PDB file of C-alpha atoms in Angstrom:
ATOM      1  CA  UNK A   1       0.199   0.468   0.449  1.00  0.00           C
ATOM      2  CA  UNK A   2       1.705   3.835  -1.467  1.00  0.00           C
ATOM      3  CA  UNK A   3       0.726   6.574   1.228  1.00  0.00           C
ATOM      4  CA  UNK A   4       0.548   9.765  -0.477  1.00  0.00           C
ATOM      5  CA  UNK A   5       2.531  12.828   1.295  1.00  0.00           C
ATOM      6  CA  UNK A   6       0.247  15.716   3.161  1.00  0.00           C
ATOM      7  CA  UNK A   7       0.092  18.557   1.239  1.00  0.00           C
ATOM      8  CA  UNK A   8       2.026  21.224   2.214  1.00  0.00           C
ATOM      9  CA  UNK A   9      -0.324  23.881   4.149  1.00  0.00           C
ATOM     10  CA  UNK A  10      -1.160  20.491   6.167  1.00  0.00           C
ATOM     11  CA  UNK A  11       2.676  20.656   7.713  1.00  0.00           C
ATOM     12  CA  UNK A  12       3.228  20.162  11.821  1.00  0.00           C
ATOM     13  CA  UNK A  13       3.185  23.517  12.366  1.00  0.00           C
ATOM     14  CA  UNK A  14       4.727  21.957  16.181  1.00  0.00           C
ATOM     15  CA  UNK A  15       8.063  21.105  14.055  1.00  0.00           C
ATOM     16  CA  UNK A  16      10.139  23.629  14.981  1.00  0.00           C
ATOM     17  CA  UNK A  17      11.890  23.122  10.979  1.00  0.00           C
ATOM     18  CA  UNK A  18       8.705  24.043   9.545  1.00  0.00           C
ATOM     19  CA  UNK A  19       7.476  27.070   7.322  1.00  0.00           C
ATOM     20  CA  UNK A  20       4.731  28.182   6.433  1.00  0.00           C
ATOM     21  CA  UNK A  21       4.089  27.419   2.853  1.00  0.00           C
ATOM     22  CA  UNK A  22       4.465  30.108   0.773  1.00  0.00           C
ATOM     23  CA  UNK A  23       1.182  31.817  -0.524  1.00  0.00           C
ATOM     24  CA  UNK A  24       1.195  34.301  -3.747  1.00  0.00           C
ATOM     25  CA  UNK A  25      -0.376  37.717  -3.561  1.00  0.00           C
ATOM     26  CA  UNK A  26      -1.432  39.415  -6.886  1.00  0.00           C
ATOM     27  CA  UNK A  27      -2.436  36.269  -8.154  1.00  0.00           C
ATOM     28  CA  UNK A  28      -5.606  35.054  -9.452  1.00  0.00           C
ATOM     29  CA  UNK A  29      -7.228  33.526  -5.895  1.00  0.00           C
ATOM     30  CA  UNK A  30      -8.020  29.839  -4.654  1.00  0.00           C
ATOM     31  CA  UNK A  31     -10.724  27.639  -4.734  1.00  0.00           C
ATOM     32  CA  UNK A  32     -11.176  28.081  -0.964  1.00  0.00           C
ATOM     33  CA  UNK A  33     -10.138  31.463  -0.885  1.00  0.00           C
ATOM     34  CA  UNK A  34     -13.299  32.165  -3.294  1.00  0.00           C
ATOM     35  CA  UNK A  35     -15.816  29.886  -1.540  1.00  0.00           C
ATOM     36  CA  UNK A  36     -14.994  31.970   1.602  1.00  0.00           C
ATOM     37  CA  UNK A  37     -16.137  35.513  -0.136  1.00  0.00           C
ATOM     38  CA  UNK A  38     -18.861  33.596  -1.665  1.00  0.00           C
ATOM     39  CA  UNK A  39     -19.875  33.517   1.682  1.00  0.00           C
ATOM     40  CA  UNK A  40     -18.930  36.022   3.467  1.00  0.00           C
ATOM     41  CA  UNK A  41     -20.942  38.075   0.318  1.00  0.00           C
ATOM     42  CA  UNK A  42     -24.085  35.940   0.712  1.00  0.00           C
ATOM     43  CA  UNK A  43     -23.954  36.589   5.277  1.00  0.00           C
ATOM     44  CA  UNK A  44     -23.745  40.463   4.259  1.00  0.00           C
ATOM     45  CA  UNK A  45     -26.726  39.820   1.697  1.00  0.00           C
ATOM     46  CA  UNK A  46     -28.943  38.391   3.889  1.00  0.00           C
ATOM     47  CA  UNK A  47     -27.769  41.150   6.792  1.00  0.00           C
ATOM     48  CA  UNK A  48     -28.439  43.889   4.875  1.00  0.00           C
ATOM     49  CA  UNK A  49     -31.966  42.281   3.403  1.00  0.00           C
ATOM     50  CA  UNK A  50     -33.039  41.279   6.903  1.00  0.00           C
ATOM     51  CA  UNK A  51     -32.910  45.172   8.032  1.00  0.00           C
ATOM     52  CA  UNK A  52     -36.213  46.355   8.098  1.00  0.00           C
ATOM     53  CA  UNK A  53     -37.750  49.761   6.133  1.00  0.00           C
ATOM     54  CA  UNK A  54     -40.117  52.294   7.450  1.00  0.00           C
ATOM     55  CA  UNK A  55     -42.451  50.078   5.986  1.00  0.00           C
ATOM     56  CA  UNK A  56     -42.176  46.948   7.493  1.00  0.00           C
ATOM     57  CA  UNK A  57     -41.890  48.552  10.942  1.00  0.00           C
ATOM     58  CA  UNK A  58     -45.434  50.111  10.297  1.00  0.00           C
ATOM     59  CA  UNK A  59     -46.377  46.957   9.350  1.00  0.00           C
ATOM     60  CA  UNK A  60     -45.445  45.608  12.137  1.00  0.00           C
ATOM     61  CA  UNK A  61     -46.503  47.640  14.653  1.00  0.00           C
ATOM     62  CA  UNK A  62     -49.774  47.782  12.446  1.00  0.00           C
ATOM     63  CA  UNK A  63     -49.831  43.389  13.707  1.00  0.00           C
ATOM     64  CA  UNK A  64     -49.274  44.063  16.617  1.00  0.00           C
ATOM     65  CA  UNK A  65     -51.835  47.368  16.721  1.00  0.00           C
ATOM     66  CA  UNK A  66     -54.244  44.550  15.925  1.00  0.00           C
ATOM     67  CA  UNK A  67     -53.384  41.789  18.682  1.00  0.00           C
ATOM     68  CA  UNK A  68     -52.968  44.353  21.615  1.00  0.00           C
ATOM     69  CA  UNK A  69     -56.030  45.503  20.179  1.00  0.00           C
ATOM     70  CA  UNK A  70     -57.321  41.370  20.861  1.00  0.00           C
ATOM     71  CA  UNK A  71     -55.973  41.450  24.058  1.00  0.00           C
ATOM     72  CA  UNK A  72     -53.256  39.347  22.355  1.00  0.00           C
ATOM     73  CA  UNK A  73     -49.177  39.310  23.225  1.00  0.00           C
ATOM     74  CA  UNK A  74     -47.087  40.893  20.657  1.00  0.00           C
ATOM     75  CA  UNK A  75     -44.741  39.593  18.336  1.00  0.00           C
ATOM     76  CA  UNK A  76     -40.651  39.783  18.506  1.00  0.00           C
ATOM     77  CA  UNK A  77     -39.327  40.135  14.938  1.00  0.00           C
ATOM     78  CA  UNK A  78     -37.418  37.476  13.688  1.00  0.00           C
ATOM     79  CA  UNK A  79     -34.299  38.233  11.128  1.00  0.00           C
ATOM     80  CA  UNK A  80     -35.398  34.639   9.749  1.00  0.00           C
ATOM     81  CA  UNK A  81     -38.799  35.362   9.316  1.00  0.00           C
ATOM     82  CA  UNK A  82     -37.586  38.858   7.663  1.00  0.00           C
ATOM     83  CA  UNK A  83     -35.334  37.537   5.018  1.00  0.00           C
ATOM     84  CA  UNK A  84     -37.609  34.540   4.101  1.00  0.00           C
ATOM     85  CA  UNK A  85     -40.638  37.295   4.215  1.00  0.00           C
ATOM     86  CA  UNK A  86     -38.385  39.708   2.335  1.00  0.00           C
ATOM     87  CA  UNK A  87     -37.650  37.471  -0.811  1.00  0.00           C
ATOM     88  CA  UNK A  88     -40.715  36.282  -1.539  1.00  0.00           C
ATOM     89  CA  UNK A  89     -42.681  39.277  -1.626  1.00  0.00           C
ATOM     90  CA  UNK A  90     -39.435  40.453  -3.821  1.00  0.00           C
ATOM     91  CA  UNK A  91     -40.445  37.319  -5.868  1.00  0.00           C
ATOM     92  CA  UNK A  92     -44.283  38.107  -5.564  1.00  0.00           C
ATOM     93  CA  UNK A  93     -43.536  42.009  -7.579  1.00  0.00           C
ATOM     94  CA  UNK A  94     -41.249  40.530 -10.272  1.00  0.00           C
ATOM     95  CA  UNK A  95     -43.502  37.433 -11.329  1.00  0.00           C
ATOM     96  CA  UNK A  96     -46.075  39.967 -10.817  1.00  0.00           C
ATOM     97  CA  UNK A  97     -48.037  37.225  -9.193  1.00  0.00           C
ATOM     98  CA  UNK A  98     -50.558  36.518  -5.542  1.00  0.00           C
ATOM     99  CA  UNK A  99     -49.161  32.952  -4.713  1.00  0.00           C
ATOM    100  CA  UNK A 100     -48.137  31.628  -1.112  1.00  0.00           C
ATOM    101  CA  UNK A 101     -44.784  30.122  -0.352  1.00  0.00           C
ATOM    102  CA  UNK A 102     -44.587  25.842  -1.582  1.00  0.00           C
ATOM    103  CA  UNK A 103     -42.757  24.974   1.818  1.00  0.00           C
ATOM    104  CA  UNK A 104     -42.902  27.253   4.696  1.00  0.00           C
ATOM    105  CA  UNK A 105     -40.726  25.496   6.093  1.00  0.00           C
ATOM    106  CA  UNK A 106     -37.592  26.209   4.124  1.00  0.00           C
ATOM    107  CA  UNK A 107     -36.168  29.379   5.340  1.00  0.00           C
ATOM    108  CA  UNK A 108     -38.071  28.768   8.791  1.00  0.00           C
ATOM    109  CA  UNK A 109     -35.918  29.143  12.107  1.00  0.00           C
ATOM    110  CA  UNK A 110     -35.152  26.287  13.986  1.00  0.00           C
ATOM    111  CA  UNK A 111     -37.060  25.282  16.772  1.00  0.00           C
ATOM    112  CA  UNK A 112     -40.154  25.976  15.427  1.00  0.00           C
ATOM    113  CA  UNK A 113     -43.511  24.570  17.024  1.00  0.00           C
ATOM    114  CA  UNK A 114     -45.471  26.003  13.681  1.00  0.00           C
ATOM    115  CA  UNK A 115     -46.111  28.363  10.872  1.00  0.00           C
ATOM    116  CA  UNK A 116     -47.842  30.662   9.148  1.00  0.00           C
ATOM    117  CA  UNK A 117     -47.987  32.855   6.293  1.00  0.00           C
ATOM    118  CA  UNK A 118     -49.462  36.352   4.861  1.00  0.00           C
ATOM    119  CA  UNK A 119     -49.615  37.981   1.748  1.00  0.00           C
ATOM    120  CA  UNK A 120     -51.109  40.655  -0.294  1.00  0.00           C
ATOM    121  CA  UNK A 121     -50.742  44.068  -2.511  1.00  0.00           C
ATOM    122  CA  UNK A 122     -52.233  47.253  -2.330  1.00  0.00           C
ATOM    123  CA  UNK A 123     -51.074  50.437  -3.325  1.00  0.00           C
ATOM    124  CA  UNK A 124     -51.032  51.176   0.280  1.00  0.00           C
ATOM    125  CA  UNK A 125     -49.330  48.746   3.298  1.00  0.00           C
ATOM    126  CA  UNK A 126     -52.517  49.866   5.868  1.00  0.00           C
ATOM    127  CA  UNK A 127     -54.857  48.657   2.560  1.00  0.00           C
ATOM    128  CA  UNK A 128     -52.794  45.660   2.822  1.00  0.00           C
ATOM    129  CA  UNK A 129     -53.483  44.785   6.037  1.00  0.00           C
ATOM    130  CA  UNK A 130     -56.780  46.446   6.040  1.00  0.00           C
ATOM    131  CA  UNK A 131     -57.559  43.660   3.625  1.00  0.00           C
ATOM    132  CA  UNK A 132     -56.055  40.915   5.793  1.00  0.00           C
ATOM    133  CA  UNK A 133     -58.374  41.979   8.665  1.00  0.00           C
ATOM    134  CA  UNK A 134     -61.459  41.707   6.943  1.00  0.00           C
ATOM    135  CA  UNK A 135     -60.210  38.577   6.052  1.00  0.00           C
ATOM    136  CA  UNK A 136     -60.720  34.897   8.232  1.00  0.00           C
ATOM    137  CA  UNK A 137     -57.881  32.854   7.852  1.00  0.00           C
ATOM    138  CA  UNK A 138     -56.124  36.194   7.663  1.00  0.00           C
ATOM    139  CA  UNK A 139     -57.030  37.695  10.754  1.00  0.00           C
ATOM    140  CA  UNK A 140     -56.504  34.566  12.485  1.00  0.00           C
ATOM    141  CA  UNK A 141     -52.528  33.950  11.363  1.00  0.00           C
ATOM    142  CA  UNK A 142     -52.699  37.466  13.126  1.00  0.00           C
ATOM    143  CA  UNK A 143     -54.314  36.325  16.228  1.00  0.00           C
ATOM    144  CA  UNK A 144     -52.918  33.389  17.224  1.00  0.00           C
ATOM    145  CA  UNK A 145     -52.398  33.108  20.297  1.00  0.00           C
ATOM    146  CA  UNK A 146     -49.355  30.906  19.548  1.00  0.00           C
ATOM    147  CA  UNK A 147     -47.342  32.822  17.075  1.00  0.00           C
ATOM    148  CA  UNK A 148     -44.608  34.955  19.056  1.00  0.00           C
ATOM    149  CA  UNK A 149     -42.465  35.643  16.170  1.00  0.00           C
ATOM    150  CA  UNK A 150     -42.726  37.606  12.910  1.00  0.00           C
ATOM    151  CA  UNK A 151     -40.688  39.059   9.522  1.00  0.00           C
ATOM    152  CA  UNK A 152     -42.662  40.941   7.063  1.00  0.00           C
ATOM    153  CA  UNK A 153     -40.707  41.915   3.759  1.00  0.00           C
ATOM    154  CA  UNK A 154     -42.492  44.107   1.623  1.00  0.00           C
ATOM    155  CA  UNK A 155     -41.516  45.787  -2.330  1.00  0.00           C
ATOM    156  CA  UNK A 156     -43.102  48.202  -4.240  1.00  0.00           C
ATOM    157  CA  UNK A 157     -43.964  47.611  -7.413  1.00  0.00           C
ATOM    158  CA  UNK A 158     -42.611  50.199 -11.118  1.00  0.00           C
ATOM    159  CA  UNK A 159     -46.222  50.284 -10.327  1.00  0.00           C
ATOM    160  CA  UNK A 160     -46.290  52.046  -6.965  1.00  0.00           C
ATOM    161  CA  UNK A 161     -47.700  48.347  -5.896  1.00  0.00           C
ATOM    162  CA  UNK A 162     -46.333  47.275  -2.511  1.00  0.00           C
ATOM    163  CA  UNK A 163     -46.517  43.094  -1.992  1.00  0.00           C
ATOM    164  CA  UNK A 164     -46.596  42.451   1.696  1.00  0.00           C
ATOM    165  CA  UNK A 165     -45.370  38.593   2.752  1.00  0.00           C
ATOM    166  CA  UNK A 166     -45.593  38.303   7.203  1.00  0.00           C
ATOM    167  CA  UNK A 167     -43.735  34.911   7.453  1.00  0.00           C
ATOM    168  CA  UNK A 168     -45.700  33.893  11.414  1.00  0.00           C
ATOM    169  CA  UNK A 169     -43.915  31.479  12.801  1.00  0.00           C
ATOM    170  CA  UNK A 170     -44.232  29.690  17.098  1.00  0.00           C
ATOM    171  CA  UNK A 171     -40.483  29.252  18.336  1.00  0.00           C
TER     172      UNK A 171
END
């Protein structure tokens, strides 16, 4: 049986004769470096996408106001749900189709026990909330005592229409 020598960057660093492998600067990045940079870029995009806008903060206030009026506890915002909601609102606005996600568990925070989703569009954020509260199913999600977390994503399309996704979770 033959063995292969260890790669040069896997040398024993405790060996006093060990020298770090030479690194190239200014050349093309290695595959590993490209993967690392892609991971950093993805994390930055997710964090930036998770930053809520004034419209999204207003929508959270509307949801929690409806809950307060019904004697329910306010929902906490959840970054995973916000990222998922924002991505879905952007998808709906881009396709101009009001459709639910096929798998609510995709992108859900770890440890979830129950999930729900409301989607809608209108000329204002308040108009969407009014429509939700006038719909038994949407209102049920907003007022469900089991839910304790929410993420809301809002996108405005080229026609000025607001597309909103509300993701709910019991954690």
